[in-house]
CSV table of C-alpha atoms in Angstrom, one decimal:
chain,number,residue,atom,x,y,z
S,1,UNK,CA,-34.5,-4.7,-29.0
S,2,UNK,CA,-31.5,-6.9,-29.4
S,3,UNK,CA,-28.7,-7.4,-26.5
S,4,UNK,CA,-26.2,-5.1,-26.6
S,5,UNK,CA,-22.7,-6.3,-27.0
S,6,UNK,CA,-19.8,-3.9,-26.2
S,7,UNK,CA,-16.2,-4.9,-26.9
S,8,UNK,CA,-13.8,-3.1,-24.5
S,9,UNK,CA,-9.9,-2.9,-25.8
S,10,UNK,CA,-7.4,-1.8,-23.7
S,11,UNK,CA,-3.3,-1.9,-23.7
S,12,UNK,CA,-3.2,-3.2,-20.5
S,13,UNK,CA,-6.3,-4.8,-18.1
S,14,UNK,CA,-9.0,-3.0,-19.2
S,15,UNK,CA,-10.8,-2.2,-16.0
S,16,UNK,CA,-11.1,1.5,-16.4
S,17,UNK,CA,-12.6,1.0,-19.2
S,18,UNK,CA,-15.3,-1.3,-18.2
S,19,UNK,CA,-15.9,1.0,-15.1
S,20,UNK,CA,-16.7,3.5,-17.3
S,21,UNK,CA,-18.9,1.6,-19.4
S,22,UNK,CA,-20.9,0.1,-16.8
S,23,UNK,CA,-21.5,3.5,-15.2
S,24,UNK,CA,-22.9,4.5,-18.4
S,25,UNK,CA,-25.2,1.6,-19.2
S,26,UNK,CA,-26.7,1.2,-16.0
S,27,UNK,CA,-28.5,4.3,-17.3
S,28,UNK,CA,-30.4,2.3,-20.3
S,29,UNK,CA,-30.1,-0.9,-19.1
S,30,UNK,CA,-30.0,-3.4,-16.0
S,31,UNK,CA,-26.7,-5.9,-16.1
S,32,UNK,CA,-28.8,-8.6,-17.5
S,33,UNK,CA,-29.8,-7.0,-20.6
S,34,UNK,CA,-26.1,-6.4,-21.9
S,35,UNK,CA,-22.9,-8.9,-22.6
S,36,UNK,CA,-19.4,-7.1,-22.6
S,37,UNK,CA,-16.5,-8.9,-24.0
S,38,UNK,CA,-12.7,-7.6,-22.1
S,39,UNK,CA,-9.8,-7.1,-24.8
S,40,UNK,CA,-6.9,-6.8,-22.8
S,41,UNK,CA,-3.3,-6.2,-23.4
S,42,UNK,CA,-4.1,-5.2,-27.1
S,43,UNK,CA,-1.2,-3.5,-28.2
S,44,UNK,CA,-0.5,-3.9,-31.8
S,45,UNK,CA,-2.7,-2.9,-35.1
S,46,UNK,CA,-2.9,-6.5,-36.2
S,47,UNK,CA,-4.4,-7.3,-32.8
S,48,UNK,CA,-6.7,-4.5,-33.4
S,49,UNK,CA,-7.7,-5.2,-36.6
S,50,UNK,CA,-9.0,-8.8,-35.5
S,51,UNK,CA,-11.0,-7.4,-32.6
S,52,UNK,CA,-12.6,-5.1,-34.6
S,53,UNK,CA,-13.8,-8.1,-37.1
S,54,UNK,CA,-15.0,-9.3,-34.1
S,55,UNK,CA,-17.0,-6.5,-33.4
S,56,UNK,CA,-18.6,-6.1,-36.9
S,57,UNK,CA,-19.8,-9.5,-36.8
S,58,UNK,CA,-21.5,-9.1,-33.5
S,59,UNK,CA,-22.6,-5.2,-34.9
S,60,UNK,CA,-21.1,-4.6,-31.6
S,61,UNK,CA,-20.1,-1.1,-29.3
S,62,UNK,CA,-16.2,-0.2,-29.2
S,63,UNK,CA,-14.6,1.2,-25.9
S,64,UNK,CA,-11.5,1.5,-25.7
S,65,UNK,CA,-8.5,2.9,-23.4
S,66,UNK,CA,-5.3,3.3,-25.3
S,67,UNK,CA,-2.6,5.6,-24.4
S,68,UNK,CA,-1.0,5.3,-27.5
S,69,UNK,CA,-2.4,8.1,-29.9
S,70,UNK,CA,-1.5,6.2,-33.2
S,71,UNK,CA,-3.5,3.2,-31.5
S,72,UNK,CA,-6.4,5.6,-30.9
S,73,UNK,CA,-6.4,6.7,-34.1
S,74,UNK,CA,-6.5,3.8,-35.9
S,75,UNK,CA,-9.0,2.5,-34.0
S,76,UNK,CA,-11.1,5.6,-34.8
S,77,UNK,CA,-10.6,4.9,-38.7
S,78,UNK,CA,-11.2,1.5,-38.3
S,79,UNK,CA,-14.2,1.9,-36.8
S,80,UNK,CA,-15.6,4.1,-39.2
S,81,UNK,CA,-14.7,2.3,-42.3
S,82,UNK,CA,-16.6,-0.6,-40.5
S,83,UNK,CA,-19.9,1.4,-39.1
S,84,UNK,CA,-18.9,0.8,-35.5
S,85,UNK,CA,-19.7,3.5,-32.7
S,86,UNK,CA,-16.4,3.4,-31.2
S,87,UNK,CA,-15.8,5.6,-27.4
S,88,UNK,CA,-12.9,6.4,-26.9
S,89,UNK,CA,-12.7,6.6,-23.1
S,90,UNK,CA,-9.2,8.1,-22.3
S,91,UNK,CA,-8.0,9.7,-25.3
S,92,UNK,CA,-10.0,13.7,-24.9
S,93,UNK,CA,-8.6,13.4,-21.5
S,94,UNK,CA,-5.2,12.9,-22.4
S,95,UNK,CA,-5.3,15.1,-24.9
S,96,UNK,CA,-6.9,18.0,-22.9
S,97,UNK,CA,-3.9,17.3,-20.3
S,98,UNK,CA,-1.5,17.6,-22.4
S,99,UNK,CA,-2.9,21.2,-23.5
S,100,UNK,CA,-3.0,22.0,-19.5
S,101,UNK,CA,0.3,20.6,-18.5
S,102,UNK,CA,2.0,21.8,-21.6
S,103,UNK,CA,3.6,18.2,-21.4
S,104,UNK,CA,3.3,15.0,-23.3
S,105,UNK,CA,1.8,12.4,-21.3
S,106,UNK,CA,3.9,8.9,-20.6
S,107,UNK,CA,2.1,6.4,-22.7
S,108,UNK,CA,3.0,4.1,-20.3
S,109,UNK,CA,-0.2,1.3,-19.8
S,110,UNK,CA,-1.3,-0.1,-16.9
S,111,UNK,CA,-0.6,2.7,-14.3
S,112,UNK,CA,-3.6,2.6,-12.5
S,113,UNK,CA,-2.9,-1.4,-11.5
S,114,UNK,CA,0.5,0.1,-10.8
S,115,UNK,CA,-1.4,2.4,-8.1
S,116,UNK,CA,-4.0,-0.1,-7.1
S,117,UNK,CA,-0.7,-2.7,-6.1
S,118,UNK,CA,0.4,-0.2,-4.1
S,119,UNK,CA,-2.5,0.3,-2.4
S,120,UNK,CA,-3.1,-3.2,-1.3
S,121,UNK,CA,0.3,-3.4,-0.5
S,122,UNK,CA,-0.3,-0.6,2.3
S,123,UNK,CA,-3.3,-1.9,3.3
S,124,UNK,CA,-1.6,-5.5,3.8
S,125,UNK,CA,0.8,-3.4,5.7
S,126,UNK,CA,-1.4,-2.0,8.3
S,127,UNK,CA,-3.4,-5.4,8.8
S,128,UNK,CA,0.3,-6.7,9.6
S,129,UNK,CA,1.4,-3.8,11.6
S,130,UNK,CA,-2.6,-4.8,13.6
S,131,UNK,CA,-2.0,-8.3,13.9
S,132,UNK,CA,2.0,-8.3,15.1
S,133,UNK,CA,1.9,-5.8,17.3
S,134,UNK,CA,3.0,-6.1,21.0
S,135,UNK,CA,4.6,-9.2,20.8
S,136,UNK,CA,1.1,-11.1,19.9
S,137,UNK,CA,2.7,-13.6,17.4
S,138,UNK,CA,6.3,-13.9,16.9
S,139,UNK,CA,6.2,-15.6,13.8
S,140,UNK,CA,5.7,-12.0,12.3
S,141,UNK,CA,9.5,-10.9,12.9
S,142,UNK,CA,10.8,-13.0,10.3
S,143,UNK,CA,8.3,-11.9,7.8
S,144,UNK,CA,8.2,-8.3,8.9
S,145,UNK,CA,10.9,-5.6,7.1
S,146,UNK,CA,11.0,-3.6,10.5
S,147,UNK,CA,11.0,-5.1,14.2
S,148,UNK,CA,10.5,-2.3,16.5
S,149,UNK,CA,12.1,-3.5,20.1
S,150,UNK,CA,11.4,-1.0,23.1
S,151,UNK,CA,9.9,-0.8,27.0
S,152,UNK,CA,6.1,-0.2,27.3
S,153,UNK,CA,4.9,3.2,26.4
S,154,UNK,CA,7.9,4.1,23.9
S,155,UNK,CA,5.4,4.3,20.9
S,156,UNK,CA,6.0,0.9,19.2
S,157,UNK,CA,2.5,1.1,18.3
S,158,UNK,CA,2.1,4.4,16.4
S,159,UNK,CA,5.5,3.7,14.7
S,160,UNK,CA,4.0,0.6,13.3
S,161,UNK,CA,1.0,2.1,12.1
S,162,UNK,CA,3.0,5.4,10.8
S,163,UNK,CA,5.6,3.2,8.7
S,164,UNK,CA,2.3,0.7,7.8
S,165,UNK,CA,1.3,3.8,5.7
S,166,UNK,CA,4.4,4.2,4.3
S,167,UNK,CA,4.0,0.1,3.2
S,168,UNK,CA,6.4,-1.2,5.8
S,169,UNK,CA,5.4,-4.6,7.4
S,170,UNK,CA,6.4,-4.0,11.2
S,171,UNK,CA,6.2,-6.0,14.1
S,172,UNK,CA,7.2,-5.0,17.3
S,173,UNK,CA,8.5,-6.4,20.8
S,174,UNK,CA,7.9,-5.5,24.6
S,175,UNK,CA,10.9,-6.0,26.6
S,176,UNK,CA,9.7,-6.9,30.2
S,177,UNK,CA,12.1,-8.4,32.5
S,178,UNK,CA,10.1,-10.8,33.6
S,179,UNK,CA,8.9,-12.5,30.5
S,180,UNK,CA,12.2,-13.7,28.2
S,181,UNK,CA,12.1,-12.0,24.1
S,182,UNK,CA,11.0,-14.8,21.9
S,183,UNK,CA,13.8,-16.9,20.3
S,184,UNK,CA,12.5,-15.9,16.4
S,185,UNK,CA,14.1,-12.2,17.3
S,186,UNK,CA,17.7,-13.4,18.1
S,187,UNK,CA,16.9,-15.6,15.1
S,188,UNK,CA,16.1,-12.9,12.3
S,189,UNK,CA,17.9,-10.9,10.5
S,190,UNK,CA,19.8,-7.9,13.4
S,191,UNK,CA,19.7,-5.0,10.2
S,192,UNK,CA,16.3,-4.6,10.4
S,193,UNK,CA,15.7,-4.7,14.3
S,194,UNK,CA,15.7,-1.1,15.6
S,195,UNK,CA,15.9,-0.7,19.7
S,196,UNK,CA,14.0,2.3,21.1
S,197,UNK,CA,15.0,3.6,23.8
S,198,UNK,CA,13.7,6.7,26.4
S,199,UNK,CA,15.1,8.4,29.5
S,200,UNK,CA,13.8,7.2,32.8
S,201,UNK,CA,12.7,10.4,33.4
S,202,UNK,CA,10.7,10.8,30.5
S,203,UNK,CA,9.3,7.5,30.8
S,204,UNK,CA,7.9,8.6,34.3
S,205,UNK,CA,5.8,11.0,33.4
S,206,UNK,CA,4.6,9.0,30.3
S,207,UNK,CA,3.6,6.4,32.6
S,208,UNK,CA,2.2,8.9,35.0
S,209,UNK,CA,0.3,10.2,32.7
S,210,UNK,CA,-1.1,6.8,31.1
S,211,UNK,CA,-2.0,5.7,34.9
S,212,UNK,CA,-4.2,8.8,35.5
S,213,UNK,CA,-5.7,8.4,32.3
S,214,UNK,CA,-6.7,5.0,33.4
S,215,UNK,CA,-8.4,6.0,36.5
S,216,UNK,CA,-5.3,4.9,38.5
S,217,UNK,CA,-3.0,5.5,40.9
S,218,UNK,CA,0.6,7.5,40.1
S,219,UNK,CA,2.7,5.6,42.7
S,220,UNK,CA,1.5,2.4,41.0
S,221,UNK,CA,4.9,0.1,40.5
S,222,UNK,CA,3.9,0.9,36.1
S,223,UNK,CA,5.6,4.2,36.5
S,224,UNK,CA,8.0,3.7,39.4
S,225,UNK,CA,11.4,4.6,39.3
S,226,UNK,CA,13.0,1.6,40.4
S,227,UNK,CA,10.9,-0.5,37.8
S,228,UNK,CA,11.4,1.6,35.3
S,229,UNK,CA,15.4,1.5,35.7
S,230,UNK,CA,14.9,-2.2,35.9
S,231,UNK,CA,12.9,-2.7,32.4
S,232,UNK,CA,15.6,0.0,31.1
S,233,UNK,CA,18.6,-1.7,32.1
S,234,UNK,CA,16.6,-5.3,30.7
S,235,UNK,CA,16.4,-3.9,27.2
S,236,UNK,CA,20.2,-2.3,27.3
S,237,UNK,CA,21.1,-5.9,27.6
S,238,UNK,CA,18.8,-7.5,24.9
S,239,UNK,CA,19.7,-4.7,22.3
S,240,UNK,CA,23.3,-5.2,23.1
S,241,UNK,CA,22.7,-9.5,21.9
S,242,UNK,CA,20.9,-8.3,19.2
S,243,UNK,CA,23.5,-5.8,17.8
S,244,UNK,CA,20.8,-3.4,16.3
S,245,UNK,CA,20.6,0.1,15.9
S,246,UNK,CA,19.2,2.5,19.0
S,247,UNK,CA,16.8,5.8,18.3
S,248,UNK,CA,16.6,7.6,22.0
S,249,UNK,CA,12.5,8.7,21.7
S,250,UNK,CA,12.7,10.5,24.7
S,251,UNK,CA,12.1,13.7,22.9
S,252,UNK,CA,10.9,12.3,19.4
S,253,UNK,CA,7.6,13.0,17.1
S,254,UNK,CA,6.7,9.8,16.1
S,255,UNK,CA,7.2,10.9,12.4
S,256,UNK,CA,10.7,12.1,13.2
S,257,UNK,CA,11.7,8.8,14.5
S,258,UNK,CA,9.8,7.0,12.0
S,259,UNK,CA,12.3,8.9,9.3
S,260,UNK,CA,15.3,8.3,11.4
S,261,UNK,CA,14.2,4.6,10.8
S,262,UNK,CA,14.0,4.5,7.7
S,263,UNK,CA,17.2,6.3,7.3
S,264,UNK,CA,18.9,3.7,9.1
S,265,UNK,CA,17.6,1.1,7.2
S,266,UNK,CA,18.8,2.6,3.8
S,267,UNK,CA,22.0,3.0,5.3
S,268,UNK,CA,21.9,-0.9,6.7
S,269,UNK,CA,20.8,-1.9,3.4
């Protein structure tokens, strides 16, 4: 038996369509017993027409994704007047949609990479929101859309991860009095630096909380109140330089403050 040859065409990469076809072969034959030659970005008859010389020369197997229906179609013709077996990988889907939604579909290629970007954009996201978080590397607030700036325990890290989902790179800051804010955040951009700030109060128990959790003691200096007024009062005067924007979180969901962020953004912006 000769080697199969199988010419995908597509309007736009043409990896849907080689998924497809792979799936499918790997129940005949192994990867070594089959060559498939990519036709991307193929969006014209002429085009078509040349590929599918192509094809007849090599007595070859069609599959194709193409949103356009006159596309499709003429590659169904075409096919037949030359003897090819031509699958047409998207088209009965499309069409059967369109019968369910009772709506034409876009005809707009390349979607799924549209989808796939965005997905690698949240993921590069969330490894940024993992690497720049607490202050590890301050070379991340210039690159990062969103600087969070806040005490310990005022949920710099959830916020990062939350807005990380919605593809935000964030970085974020611990202000401690003891230990100065690196120069890169009085450097960057103030619009997209948002202070968060919490009650005292609130902040005690928090902290109370956080120390028992640890196996430690409540009266530890962590969640004292004289410590905690200090750190307070340190950030007051470090958002004040900074000029930013201040969400209290004393009694905030992380999702709520997340979308107060954003909000402020949009409204910086």
């Amino acid at each position: 038996m000769r080697k199969p040859i199988i010419y995908l065409i597509s309007d736009s990469l043409g990896e849907t369509a080689e998924k497809v076809i792979k799936s499918a072969l790997l129940q005949f034959v192994n990867g070594q017993e089959y060559e498939i030659i990519r036709m991307p970005y193929v969006e014209d008859q002429e085009k078509l027409k040349q590929v599918l010389d192509s094809a007849s020369c090599d007595r070859a197997i069609v599959g194709y994704t193409l949103v356009n229906p006159d596309l499709r179609y003429f590659v169904k013709h075409q096919a037949i007047e030359r003897g090819l077996e031509a699958i047409d990988i998207i088209g009965p889907t499309l069409e059967a949609m369109e019968k369910i939604f009772k709506k034409k579909p876009r005809l707009e290629p390349g979607l799924s990479h549209q989808l796939d970007e965005a997905y690698f954009k949240r993921i590069e996201a969330i490894e940024f929101a993992v690497k720049y978080d607490d202050g590890r590397d301050p070379r991340g607030i210039e690159q990062a859309d969103i600087v969070l700036v806040g005490v310990s325990r005022t949920s710099k890290t959830p916020l990062s991860q939350f807005l990380a989902l919605k593809s935000f790179k964030v970085a974020n800051v611990p202000i401690v009095p003891e230990v100065d804010p690196p120069e890169e955040l009085f450097q960057t951009d103030s619009r997209k630096c948002i202070g968060l700030k919490i009650s005292s109060e609130k902040l005690n128990s928090i902290r109370k909380e956080r120390l028992k959790a640890l196996g430690l003691k409540e009266n530890a200096n962590y969640a004292a109140p004289k410590r905690i007024d200090e750190e307070i009062a340190f950030f007051d005067q470090i958002v004040d330089r900074l000029g930013c924007p201040v969400i209290d979180v004393s009694h905030k969901a992380v999702e709520e403050t997340a979308n107060l962020i954003l909000h402020l953004l949009n409204v910086n912006n």
